[in-house]
JSON list of C-alpha atoms in Angstrom, two decimals:
[
{"chain": "A", "resi": 1, "resn": "MET", "atom": "CA", "xyz": [0.00, 0.00, 0.04]},
{"chain": "A", "resi": 2, "resn": "SER", "atom": "CA", "xyz": [3.05, 2.34, 0.12]},
{"chain": "A", "resi": 3, "resn": "ASP", "atom": "CA", "xyz": [2.51, 3.37, -3.52]},
{"chain": "A", "resi": 4, "resn": "ILE", "atom": "CA", "xyz": [-1.07, 4.34, -2.69]},
{"chain": "A", "resi": 5, "resn": "ARG", "atom": "CA", "xyz": [-0.04, 6.28, 0.41]},
{"chain": "A", "resi": 6, "resn": "GLU", "atom": "CA", "xyz": [2.41, 8.32, -1.63]},
{"chain": "A", "resi": 7, "resn": "ARG", "atom": "CA", "xyz": [-0.42, 9.35, -4.00]},
{"chain": "A", "resi": 8, "resn": "LEU", "atom": "CA", "xyz": [-2.73, 10.66, -1.21]},
{"chain": "A", "resi": 9, "resn": "ALA", "atom": "CA", "xyz": [-2.52, 14.16, 0.15]},
{"chain": "A", "resi": 10, "resn": "LEU", "atom": "CA", "xyz": [-4.44, 15.00, 3.27]},
{"chain": "A", "resi": 11, "resn": "ALA", "atom": "CA", "xyz": [-5.91, 18.57, 3.26]},
{"chain": "A", "resi": 12, "resn": "LEU", "atom": "CA", "xyz": [-5.03, 19.98, 6.65]},
{"chain": "A", "resi": 13, "resn": "ASP", "atom": "CA", "xyz": [-7.57, 22.84, 6.52]},
{"chain": "A", "resi": 14, "resn": "VAL", "atom": "CA", "xyz": [-7.40, 23.43, 10.23]},
{"chain": "A", "resi": 15, "resn": "GLY", "atom": "CA", "xyz": [-6.54, 26.44, 12.33]},
{"chain": "A", "resi": 16, "resn": "GLY", "atom": "CA", "xyz": [-3.35, 25.67, 14.15]},
{"chain": "A", "resi": 17, "resn": "ALA", "atom": "CA", "xyz": [-0.11, 23.66, 14.08]},
{"chain": "A", "resi": 18, "resn": "ASP", "atom": "CA", "xyz": [-0.97, 21.37, 16.99]},
{"chain": "A", "resi": 19, "resn": "GLU", "atom": "CA", "xyz": [-4.29, 20.33, 15.44]},
{"chain": "A", "resi": 20, "resn": "ALA", "atom": "CA", "xyz": [-2.71, 19.84, 12.04]},
{"chain": "A", "resi": 21, "resn": "GLU", "atom": "CA", "xyz": [0.12, 17.72, 13.38]},
{"chain": "A", "resi": 22, "resn": "ALA", "atom": "CA", "xyz": [-2.23, 15.56, 15.44]},
{"chain": "A", "resi": 23, "resn": "LEU", "atom": "CA", "xyz": [-4.50, 14.98, 12.47]},
{"chain": "A", "resi": 24, "resn": "ALA", "atom": "CA", "xyz": [-1.58, 14.24, 10.07]},
{"chain": "A", "resi": 25, "resn": "ARG", "atom": "CA", "xyz": [-0.13, 11.79, 12.64]},
{"chain": "A", "resi": 26, "resn": "ARG", "atom": "CA", "xyz": [-3.48, 10.11, 13.10]},
{"chain": "A", "resi": 27, "resn": "LEU", "atom": "CA", "xyz": [-3.99, 9.54, 9.37]},
{"chain": "A", "resi": 28, "resn": "ALA", "atom": "CA", "xyz": [-0.32, 9.00, 8.36]},
{"chain": "A", "resi": 29, "resn": "PRO", "atom": "CA", "xyz": [-0.88, 5.27, 7.73]},
{"chain": "A", "resi": 30, "resn": "TRP", "atom": "CA", "xyz": [-3.08, 6.21, 4.75]},
{"chain": "A", "resi": 31, "resn": "PHE", "atom": "CA", "xyz": [-1.67, 9.60, 3.66]},
{"chain": "A", "resi": 32, "resn": "GLY", "atom": "CA", "xyz": [1.95, 10.24, 2.73]},
{"chain": "A", "resi": 33, "resn": "ILE", "atom": "CA", "xyz": [1.43, 13.86, 1.81]},
{"chain": "A", "resi": 34, "resn": "ALA", "atom": "CA", "xyz": [0.16, 16.64, 3.97]},
{"chain": "A", "resi": 35, "resn": "LYS", "atom": "CA", "xyz": [-1.35, 19.64, 2.26]},
{"chain": "A", "resi": 36, "resn": "VAL", "atom": "CA", "xyz": [-0.74, 23.01, 4.00]},
{"chain": "A", "resi": 37, "resn": "GLY", "atom": "CA", "xyz": [-3.25, 25.49, 2.71]},
{"chain": "A", "resi": 38, "resn": "MET", "atom": "CA", "xyz": [-3.61, 29.21, 3.23]},
{"chain": "A", "resi": 39, "resn": "GLU", "atom": "CA", "xyz": [-5.67, 28.89, 6.42]},
{"chain": "A", "resi": 40, "resn": "LEU", "atom": "CA", "xyz": [-3.13, 26.70, 8.18]},
{"chain": "A", "resi": 41, "resn": "TYR", "atom": "CA", "xyz": [-0.17, 28.68, 6.84]},
{"chain": "A", "resi": 42, "resn": "ALA", "atom": "CA", "xyz": [-1.67, 31.99, 8.01]},
{"chain": "A", "resi": 43, "resn": "GLU", "atom": "CA", "xyz": [-2.32, 30.59, 11.51]},
{"chain": "A", "resi": 44, "resn": "ALA", "atom": "CA", "xyz": [0.80, 28.45, 12.10]},
{"chain": "A", "resi": 45, "resn": "GLY", "atom": "CA", "xyz": [3.39, 30.04, 9.84]},
{"chain": "A", "resi": 46, "resn": "PRO", "atom": "CA", "xyz": [6.20, 28.24, 7.92]},
{"chain": "A", "resi": 47, "resn": "ASP", "atom": "CA", "xyz": [7.36, 26.29, 10.94]},
{"chain": "A", "resi": 48, "resn": "VAL", "atom": "CA", "xyz": [4.40, 23.95, 10.39]},
{"chain": "A", "resi": 49, "resn": "ILE", "atom": "CA", "xyz": [6.16, 22.56, 7.32]},
{"chain": "A", "resi": 50, "resn": "ASP", "atom": "CA", "xyz": [9.09, 21.45, 9.49]},
{"chain": "A", "resi": 51, "resn": "ARG", "atom": "CA", "xyz": [6.66, 19.85, 12.05]},
{"chain": "A", "resi": 52, "resn": "LEU", "atom": "CA", "xyz": [4.90, 17.89, 9.34]},
{"chain": "A", "resi": 53, "resn": "HIS", "atom": "CA", "xyz": [8.20, 16.77, 7.83]},
{"chain": "A", "resi": 54, "resn": "GLY", "atom": "CA", "xyz": [9.08, 15.45, 11.31]},
{"chain": "A", "resi": 55, "resn": "LEU", "atom": "CA", "xyz": [6.23, 13.02, 11.00]},
{"chain": "A", "resi": 56, "resn": "GLY", "atom": "CA", "xyz": [7.82, 11.53, 7.86]},
{"chain": "A", "resi": 57, "resn": "VAL", "atom": "CA", "xyz": [5.28, 12.93, 5.37]},
{"chain": "A", "resi": 58, "resn": "ALA", "atom": "CA", "xyz": [5.80, 15.00, 2.30]},
{"chain": "A", "resi": 59, "resn": "VAL", "atom": "CA", "xyz": [4.38, 18.50, 2.22]},
{"chain": "A", "resi": 60, "resn": "PHE", "atom": "CA", "xyz": [2.28, 20.10, -0.49]},
{"chain": "A", "resi": 61, "resn": "ALA", "atom": "CA", "xyz": [2.36, 23.86, 0.13]},
{"chain": "A", "resi": 62, "resn": "ASP", "atom": "CA", "xyz": [-0.96, 24.88, -1.37]},
{"chain": "A", "resi": 63, "resn": "LEU", "atom": "CA", "xyz": [-0.17, 28.59, -1.21]},
{"chain": "A", "resi": 64, "resn": "LYS", "atom": "CA", "xyz": [-1.05, 29.69, -4.72]},
{"chain": "A", "resi": 65, "resn": "PHE", "atom": "CA", "xyz": [1.52, 32.46, -5.05]},
{"chain": "A", "resi": 66, "resn": "TYR", "atom": "CA", "xyz": [0.10, 35.01, -7.49]},
{"chain": "A", "resi": 67, "resn": "ASP", "atom": "CA", "xyz": [1.88, 38.32, -8.05]},
{"chain": "A", "resi": 68, "resn": "ILE", "atom": "CA", "xyz": [4.42, 39.89, -10.40]},
{"chain": "A", "resi": 69, "resn": "PRO", "atom": "CA", "xyz": [7.10, 37.44, -11.51]},
{"chain": "A", "resi": 70, "resn": "ASN", "atom": "CA", "xyz": [9.88, 38.86, -9.33]},
{"chain": "A", "resi": 71, "resn": "THR", "atom": "CA", "xyz": [7.74, 38.64, -6.14]},
{"chain": "A", "resi": 72, "resn": "VAL", "atom": "CA", "xyz": [6.59, 35.10, -6.98]},
{"chain": "A", "resi": 73, "resn": "GLU", "atom": "CA", "xyz": [10.16, 33.98, -7.67]},
{"chain": "A", "resi": 74, "resn": "ARG", "atom": "CA", "xyz": [11.42, 35.35, -4.33]},
{"chain": "A", "resi": 75, "resn": "ALA", "atom": "CA", "xyz": [8.58, 33.86, -2.30]},
{"chain": "A", "resi": 76, "resn": "ALA", "atom": "CA", "xyz": [8.92, 30.51, -3.99]},
{"chain": "A", "resi": 77, "resn": "ARG", "atom": "CA", "xyz": [12.67, 30.52, -3.27]},
{"chain": "A", "resi": 78, "resn": "VAL", "atom": "CA", "xyz": [11.95, 30.95, 0.51]},
{"chain": "A", "resi": 79, "resn": "VAL", "atom": "CA", "xyz": [9.45, 28.11, 0.51]},
{"chain": "A", "resi": 80, "resn": "GLY", "atom": "CA", "xyz": [11.76, 25.94, -1.49]},
{"chain": "A", "resi": 81, "resn": "ARG", "atom": "CA", "xyz": [14.46, 26.32, 1.14]},
{"chain": "A", "resi": 82, "resn": "ARG", "atom": "CA", "xyz": [11.98, 24.76, 3.63]},
{"chain": "A", "resi": 83, "resn": "GLY", "atom": "CA", "xyz": [12.12, 21.60, 1.63]},
{"chain": "A", "resi": 84, "resn": "VAL", "atom": "CA", "xyz": [8.54, 21.33, 0.49]},
{"chain": "A", "resi": 85, "resn": "GLU", "atom": "CA", "xyz": [7.81, 18.61, -2.03]},
{"chain": "A", "resi": 86, "resn": "PHE", "atom": "CA", "xyz": [5.07, 20.48, -3.90]},
{"chain": "A", "resi": 87, "resn": "LEU", "atom": "CA", "xyz": [4.23, 24.23, -4.34]},
{"chain": "A", "resi": 88, "resn": "ASN", "atom": "CA", "xyz": [1.58, 25.68, -6.52]},
{"chain": "A", "resi": 89, "resn": "PHE", "atom": "CA", "xyz": [0.93, 28.86, -8.47]},
{"chain": "A", "resi": 90, "resn": "PRO", "atom": "CA", "xyz": [-2.26, 30.03, -10.29]},
{"chain": "A", "resi": 91, "resn": "ALA", "atom": "CA", "xyz": [-1.88, 29.51, -14.05]},
{"chain": "A", "resi": 92, "resn": "ALA", "atom": "CA", "xyz": [-4.04, 32.57, -14.56]},
{"chain": "A", "resi": 93, "resn": "GLY", "atom": "CA", "xyz": [-0.90, 34.51, -13.72]},
{"chain": "A", "resi": 94, "resn": "GLY", "atom": "CA", "xyz": [0.54, 33.60, -17.09]},
{"chain": "A", "resi": 95, "resn": "THR", "atom": "CA", "xyz": [3.72, 31.91, -18.44]},
{"chain": "A", "resi": 96, "resn": "ALA", "atom": "CA", "xyz": [6.22, 34.47, -17.17]},
{"chain": "A", "resi": 97, "resn": "MET", "atom": "CA", "xyz": [4.88, 34.35, -13.64]},
{"chain": "A", "resi": 98, "resn": "LEU", "atom": "CA", "xyz": [4.79, 30.58, -13.53]},
{"chain": "A", "resi": 99, "resn": "ALA", "atom": "CA", "xyz": [8.30, 30.30, -14.94]},
{"chain": "A", "resi": 100, "resn": "ALA", "atom": "CA", "xyz": [9.58, 32.64, -12.22]},
{"chain": "A", "resi": 101, "resn": "GLY", "atom": "CA", "xyz": [7.92, 30.46, -9.57]},
{"chain": "A", "resi": 102, "resn": "VAL", "atom": "CA", "xyz": [9.42, 27.29, -11.07]},
{"chain": "A", "resi": 103, "resn": "GLU", "atom": "CA", "xyz": [12.88, 28.94, -11.05]},
{"chain": "A", "resi": 104, "resn": "GLY", "atom": "CA", "xyz": [12.62, 30.31, -7.53]},
{"chain": "A", "resi": 105, "resn": "LEU", "atom": "CA", "xyz": [11.33, 27.05, -6.10]},
{"chain": "A", "resi": 106, "resn": "ALA", "atom": "CA", "xyz": [14.14, 25.05, -7.68]},
{"chain": "A", "resi": 107, "resn": "GLU", "atom": "CA", "xyz": [16.79, 27.48, -6.57]},
{"chain": "A", "resi": 108, "resn": "GLY", "atom": "CA", "xyz": [15.49, 27.52, -2.99]},
{"chain": "A", "resi": 109, "resn": "ALA", "atom": "CA", "xyz": [15.56, 23.70, -2.83]},
{"chain": "A", "resi": 110, "resn": "ARG", "atom": "CA", "xyz": [19.09, 23.56, -4.15]},
{"chain": "A", "resi": 111, "resn": "ALA", "atom": "CA", "xyz": [20.20, 26.18, -1.57]},
{"chain": "A", "resi": 112, "resn": "GLY", "atom": "CA", "xyz": [18.62, 24.09, 1.22]},
{"chain": "A", "resi": 113, "resn": "GLY", "atom": "CA", "xyz": [20.13, 20.88, 0.01]},
{"chain": "A", "resi": 114, "resn": "HIS", "atom": "CA", "xyz": [16.68, 19.34, -0.74]},
{"chain": "A", "resi": 115, "resn": "THR", "atom": "CA", "xyz": [15.42, 16.90, -3.40]},
{"chain": "A", "resi": 116, "resn": "PRO", "atom": "CA", "xyz": [14.01, 18.86, -6.36]},
{"chain": "A", "resi": 117, "resn": "PRO", "atom": "CA", "xyz": [10.31, 19.65, -5.62]},
{"chain": "A", "resi": 118, "resn": "LYS", "atom": "CA", "xyz": [7.42, 19.80, -7.98]},
{"chain": "A", "resi": 119, "resn": "ALA", "atom": "CA", "xyz": [5.99, 23.05, -9.14]},
{"chain": "A", "resi": 120, "resn": "LEU", "atom": "CA", "xyz": [2.25, 22.81, -9.94]},
{"chain": "A", "resi": 121, "resn": "ALA", "atom": "CA", "xyz": [0.11, 25.17, -11.86]},
{"chain": "A", "resi": 122, "resn": "VAL", "atom": "CA", "xyz": [-3.49, 25.63, -10.57]},
{"chain": "A", "resi": 123, "resn": "THR", "atom": "CA", "xyz": [-5.74, 25.54, -13.66]},
{"chain": "A", "resi": 124, "resn": "VAL", "atom": "CA", "xyz": [-9.42, 25.99, -12.73]},
{"chain": "A", "resi": 125, "resn": "LEU", "atom": "CA", "xyz": [-10.64, 25.58, -9.16]},
{"chain": "A", "resi": 126, "resn": "THR", "atom": "CA", "xyz": [-12.90, 22.55, -8.61]},
{"chain": "A", "resi": 127, "resn": "SER", "atom": "CA", "xyz": [-15.45, 24.89, -7.04]},
{"chain": "A", "resi": 128, "resn": "GLU", "atom": "CA", "xyz": [-15.97, 26.52, -10.46]},
{"chain": "A", "resi": 129, "resn": "ALA", "atom": "CA", "xyz": [-18.44, 24.91, -12.86]},
{"chain": "A", "resi": 130, "resn": "ASP", "atom": "CA", "xyz": [-17.03, 26.78, -15.84]},
{"chain": "A", "resi": 131, "resn": "ALA", "atom": "CA", "xyz": [-13.70, 25.19, -16.95]},
{"chain": "A", "resi": 132, "resn": "SER", "atom": "CA", "xyz": [-13.43, 27.00, -20.24]},
{"chain": "A", "resi": 133, "resn": "ALA", "atom": "CA", "xyz": [-10.15, 28.64, -19.29]},
{"chain": "A", "resi": 134, "resn": "PHE", "atom": "CA", "xyz": [-8.50, 25.27, -18.80]},
{"chain": "A", "resi": 135, "resn": "ASP", "atom": "CA", "xyz": [-6.78, 24.81, -22.15]},
{"chain": "A", "resi": 136, "resn": "ALA", "atom": "CA", "xyz": [-5.09, 28.17, -22.10]},
{"chain": "A", "resi": 137, "resn": "ARG", "atom": "CA", "xyz": [-3.95, 27.71, -18.47]},
{"chain": "A", "resi": 138, "resn": "LEU", "atom": "CA", "xyz": [-2.60, 24.27, -19.34]},
{"chain": "A", "resi": 139, "resn": "ASP", "atom": "CA", "xyz": [-0.58, 25.78, -22.16]},
{"chain": "A", "resi": 140, "resn": "HIS", "atom": "CA", "xyz": [0.91, 28.32, -19.67]},
{"chain": "A", "resi": 141, "resn": "ALA", "atom": "CA", "xyz": [1.91, 25.50, -17.35]},
{"chain": "A", "resi": 142, "resn": "ALA", "atom": "CA", "xyz": [3.61, 23.51, -20.07]},
{"chain": "A", "resi": 143, "resn": "ALA", "atom": "CA", "xyz": [5.44, 26.52, -21.51]},
{"chain": "A", "resi": 144, "resn": "ALA", "atom": "CA", "xyz": [6.68, 27.66, -18.06]},
{"chain": "A", "resi": 145, "resn": "GLY", "atom": "CA", "xyz": [8.26, 24.31, -17.32]},
{"chain": "A", "resi": 146, "resn": "CYS", "atom": "CA", "xyz": [5.94, 23.32, -14.49]},
{"chain": "A", "resi": 147, "resn": "ASP", "atom": "CA", "xyz": [6.06, 19.75, -13.32]},
{"chain": "A", "resi": 148, "resn": "GLY", "atom": "CA", "xyz": [2.30, 19.29, -13.08]},
{"chain": "A", "resi": 149, "resn": "VAL", "atom": "CA", "xyz": [-1.05, 20.89, -12.77]},
{"chain": "A", "resi": 150, "resn": "VAL", "atom": "CA", "xyz": [-3.78, 21.01, -10.20]},
{"chain": "A", "resi": 151, "resn": "CYS", "atom": "CA", "xyz": [-7.03, 20.11, -11.97]},
{"chain": "A", "resi": 152, "resn": "SER", "atom": "CA", "xyz": [-10.27, 18.25, -11.54]},
{"chain": "A", "resi": 153, "resn": "ALA", "atom": "CA", "xyz": [-10.60, 14.58, -12.62]},
{"chain": "A", "resi": 154, "resn": "HIS", "atom": "CA", "xyz": [-12.62, 15.80, -15.60]},
{"chain": "A", "resi": 155, "resn": "GLU", "atom": "CA", "xyz": [-9.59, 17.54, -17.22]},
{"chain": "A", "resi": 156, "resn": "ILE", "atom": "CA", "xyz": [-7.02, 14.70, -16.71]},
{"chain": "A", "resi": 157, "resn": "ALA", "atom": "CA", "xyz": [-7.64, 13.29, -20.22]},
{"chain": "A", "resi": 158, "resn": "THR", "atom": "CA", "xyz": [-6.82, 16.70, -21.75]},
{"chain": "A", "resi": 159, "resn": "VAL", "atom": "CA", "xyz": [-3.59, 16.91, -19.82]},
{"chain": "A", "resi": 160, "resn": "LYS", "atom": "CA", "xyz": [-2.57, 13.40, -20.86]},
{"chain": "A", "resi": 161, "resn": "GLU", "atom": "CA", "xyz": [-3.31, 14.24, -24.50]},
{"chain": "A", "resi": 162, "resn": "ARG", "atom": "CA", "xyz": [-1.84, 17.71, -24.77]},
{"chain": "A", "resi": 163, "resn": "SER", "atom": "CA", "xyz": [0.90, 17.75, -22.18]},
{"chain": "A", "resi": 164, "resn": "PRO", "atom": "CA", "xyz": [1.63, 14.14, -21.13]},
{"chain": "A", "resi": 165, "resn": "ARG", "atom": "CA", "xyz": [4.80, 15.00, -19.18]},
{"chain": "A", "resi": 166, "resn": "LEU", "atom": "CA", "xyz": [2.78, 16.97, -16.65]},
{"chain": "A", "resi": 167, "resn": "GLY", "atom": "CA", "xyz": [1.61, 15.26, -13.51]},
{"chain": "A", "resi": 168, "resn": "THR", "atom": "CA", "xyz": [-1.96, 15.76, -12.15]},
{"chain": "A", "resi": 169, "resn": "MET", "atom": "CA", "xyz": [-2.79, 16.70, -8.56]},
{"chain": "A", "resi": 170, "resn": "VAL", "atom": "CA", "xyz": [-6.55, 16.28, -8.31]},
{"chain": "A", "resi": 171, "resn": "PRO", "atom": "CA", "xyz": [-8.75, 17.80, -5.58]},
{"chain": "A", "resi": 172, "resn": "GLY", "atom": "CA", "xyz": [-12.53, 17.64, -5.38]},
{"chain": "A", "resi": 173, "resn": "ILE", "atom": "CA", "xyz": [-12.41, 14.02, -4.24]},
{"chain": "A", "resi": 174, "resn": "ARG", "atom": "CA", "xyz": [-15.56, 12.61, -2.66]},
{"chain": "A", "resi": 175, "resn": "LEU", "atom": "CA", "xyz": [-16.48, 9.09, -1.67]},
{"chain": "A", "resi": 176, "resn": "ALA", "atom": "CA", "xyz": [-19.51, 7.68, -3.47]},
{"chain": "A", "resi": 177, "resn": "GLY", "atom": "CA", "xyz": [-22.69, 9.04, -1.91]},
{"chain": "A", "resi": 178, "resn": "GLY", "atom": "CA", "xyz": [-20.79, 11.73, -0.05]},
{"chain": "A", "resi": 179, "resn": "GLY", "atom": "CA", "xyz": [-21.65, 15.43, 0.05]},
{"chain": "A", "resi": 180, "resn": "ARG", "atom": "CA", "xyz": [-20.24, 17.69, -2.64]},
{"chain": "A", "resi": 181, "resn": "HIS", "atom": "CA", "xyz": [-19.93, 20.70, -0.21]},
{"chain": "A", "resi": 182, "resn": "ASP", "atom": "CA", "xyz": [-18.79, 23.69, -2.21]},
{"chain": "A", "resi": 183, "resn": "GLN", "atom": "CA", "xyz": [-17.33, 21.67, -5.04]},
{"chain": "A", "resi": 184, "resn": "ALA", "atom": "CA", "xyz": [-18.69, 21.76, -8.61]},
{"chain": "A", "resi": 185, "resn": "ARG", "atom": "CA", "xyz": [-16.46, 19.25, -10.38]},
{"chain": "A", "resi": 186, "resn": "VAL", "atom": "CA", "xyz": [-15.89, 16.17, -8.17]},
{"chain": "A", "resi": 187, "resn": "ALA", "atom": "CA", "xyz": [-14.99, 12.53, -8.61]},
{"chain": "A", "resi": 188, "resn": "THR", "atom": "CA", "xyz": [-14.53, 9.46, -6.41]},
{"chain": "A", "resi": 189, "resn": "PRO", "atom": "CA", "xyz": [-10.96, 8.40, -5.63]},
{"chain": "A", "resi": 190, "resn": "GLY", "atom": "CA", "xyz": [-11.29, 5.38, -7.93]},
{"chain": "A", "resi": 191, "resn": "ASP", "atom": "CA", "xyz": [-12.72, 7.42, -10.82]},
{"chain": "A", "resi": 192, "resn": "ALA", "atom": "CA", "xyz": [-9.88, 9.93, -10.60]},
{"chain": "A", "resi": 193, "resn": "ILE", "atom": "CA", "xyz": [-7.21, 7.25, -10.52]},
{"chain": "A", "resi": 194, "resn": "GLU", "atom": "CA", "xyz": [-8.75, 5.36, -13.48]},
{"chain": "A", "resi": 195, "resn": "ARG", "atom": "CA", "xyz": [-8.69, 8.56, -15.46]},
{"chain": "A", "resi": 196, "resn": "GLY", "atom": "CA", "xyz": [-4.93, 8.86, -14.78]},
{"chain": "A", "resi": 197, "resn": "ALA", "atom": "CA", "xyz": [-4.56, 11.05, -11.74]},
{"chain": "A", "resi": 198, "resn": "ASP", "atom": "CA", "xyz": [-1.08, 10.92, -10.17]},
{"chain": "A", "resi": 199, "resn": "TRP", "atom": "CA", "xyz": [-2.00, 12.44, -6.78]},
{"chain": "A", "resi": 200, "resn": "LEU", "atom": "CA", "xyz": [-5.32, 13.02, -4.95]},
{"chain": "A", "resi": 201, "resn": "VAL", "atom": "CA", "xyz": [-6.14, 15.73, -2.48]},
{"chain": "A", "resi": 202, "resn": "VAL", "atom": "CA", "xyz": [-8.59, 14.49, 0.02]},
{"chain": "A", "resi": 203, "resn": "GLY", "atom": "CA", "xyz": [-10.12, 16.73, 2.69]},
{"chain": "A", "resi": 204, "resn": "ARG", "atom": "CA", "xyz": [-13.55, 16.73, 4.09]},
{"chain": "A", "resi": 205, "resn": "ALA", "atom": "CA", "xyz": [-14.42, 13.29, 2.70]},
{"chain": "A", "resi": 206, "resn": "VAL", "atom": "CA", "xyz": [-12.09, 12.02, 5.42]},
{"chain": "A", "resi": 207, "resn": "THR", "atom": "CA", "xyz": [-11.52, 14.89, 7.88]},
{"chain": "A", "resi": 208, "resn": "ALA", "atom": "CA", "xyz": [-15.30, 15.61, 8.30]},
{"chain": "A", "resi": 209, "resn": "ALA", "atom": "CA", "xyz": [-16.26, 11.87, 8.54]},
{"chain": "A", "resi": 210, "resn": "ALA", "atom": "CA", "xyz": [-17.63, 10.47, 11.74]},
{"chain": "A", "resi": 211, "resn": "ASP", "atom": "CA", "xyz": [-14.96, 7.71, 11.55]},
{"chain": "A", "resi": 212, "resn": "ARG", "atom": "CA", "xyz": [-11.93, 9.25, 9.92]},
{"chain": "A", "resi": 213, "resn": "GLU", "atom": "CA", "xyz": [-9.86, 6.04, 9.87]},
{"chain": "A", "resi": 214, "resn": "ALA", "atom": "CA", "xyz": [-12.77, 4.11, 8.22]},
{"chain": "A", "resi": 215, "resn": "ALA", "atom": "CA", "xyz": [-13.12, 6.87, 5.62]},
{"chain": "A", "resi": 216, "resn": "ALA", "atom": "CA", "xyz": [-9.36, 6.85, 4.92]},
{"chain": "A", "resi": 217, "resn": "GLU", "atom": "CA", "xyz": [-9.45, 3.07, 4.53]},
{"chain": "A", "resi": 218, "resn": "ALA", "atom": "CA", "xyz": [-12.35, 3.45, 2.07]},
{"chain": "A", "resi": 219, "resn": "VAL", "atom": "CA", "xyz": [-10.32, 5.91, 0.01]},
{"chain": "A", "resi": 220, "resn": "THR", "atom": "CA", "xyz": [-7.34, 3.56, -0.01]},
{"chain": "A", "resi": 221, "resn": "ARG", "atom": "CA", "xyz": [-9.46, 0.54, -1.12]},
{"chain": "A", "resi": 222, "resn": "ASP", "atom": "CA", "xyz": [-11.07, 2.59, -3.96]},
{"chain": "A", "resi": 223, "resn": "VAL", "atom": "CA", "xyz": [-7.63, 3.67, -5.16]},
{"chain": "A", "resi": 224, "resn": "ALA", "atom": "CA", "xyz": [-6.25, 0.13, -4.93]},
{"chain": "A", "resi": 225, "resn": "ASP", "atom": "CA", "xyz": [-9.15, -1.28, -6.98]},
{"chain": "A", "resi": 226, "resn": "ALA", "atom": "CA", "xyz": [-8.68, 1.45, -9.61]},
{"chain": "A", "resi": 227, "resn": "LEU", "atom": "CA", "xyz": [-4.94, 0.85, -9.88]},
{"chain": "A", "resi": 228, "resn": "ALA", "atom": "CA", "xyz": [-5.61, -2.82, -10.33]},
{"chain": "A", "resi": 229, "resn": "ARG", "atom": "CA", "xyz": [-8.04, -2.04, -13.16]},
{"chain": "A", "resi": 230, "resn": "ARG", "atom": "CA", "xyz": [-5.51, 0.40, -14.75]},
{"chain": "A", "resi": 231, "resn": "SER", "atom": "CA", "xyz": [-2.81, -2.32, -14.72]},
{"chain": "A", "resi": 232, "resn": "GLY", "atom": "CA", "xyz": [-5.18, -4.93, -16.07]},
{"chain": "A", "resi": 233, "resn": "THR", "atom": "CA", "xyz": [-4.85, -7.22, -13.06]},
{"chain": "A", "resi": 234, "resn": "ARG", "atom": "CA", "xyz": [-8.55, -7.09, -12.26]}
]
């Protein structure tokens, strides 16, 4: 199951570092990546990245740096020195901004002696029903040298067709029969994996469940079944 664990990012959309660390530790048997979003980063600061790394999980810094290229490059360099494994930037910022983020992130990681991280371009938020901007934003990501994109499961096929070297980080994951909450373009874990997702971001489907461990196990089983179907072993 280690391969599955490395594909699953737990969205730690909680207020403080202690709560985030406790939740990440509790669910670490199923999730090998911890997603630090804007809420947690604003409350806990960059030290939360080190605390999560101390648990042996990778960190996806979901900070969506969006500014002029110089500012994005400098901010990405700082986060890169922290050793994050993933950092994202809105593709709406254009090719030059994304390229600056890619460069800054890589430089920061080198300066900190870390393994090269993955720069991800956020295409269209899964809370938006209109994904008409997707193709243009995908082109920005590819031209800027990003390593992957954040997209819904519904756009994975387009990524694989137009820019197959890009990985796909897929949010909007819901268990079958679960609530959609504020998400417009959702998919089950198995559906997203069958479509070719590389990593899944899972939040409320697990963190808001009455039995979080049972929900995490259900996600893992669904992914395992989908991977077996992808490989033709089932």
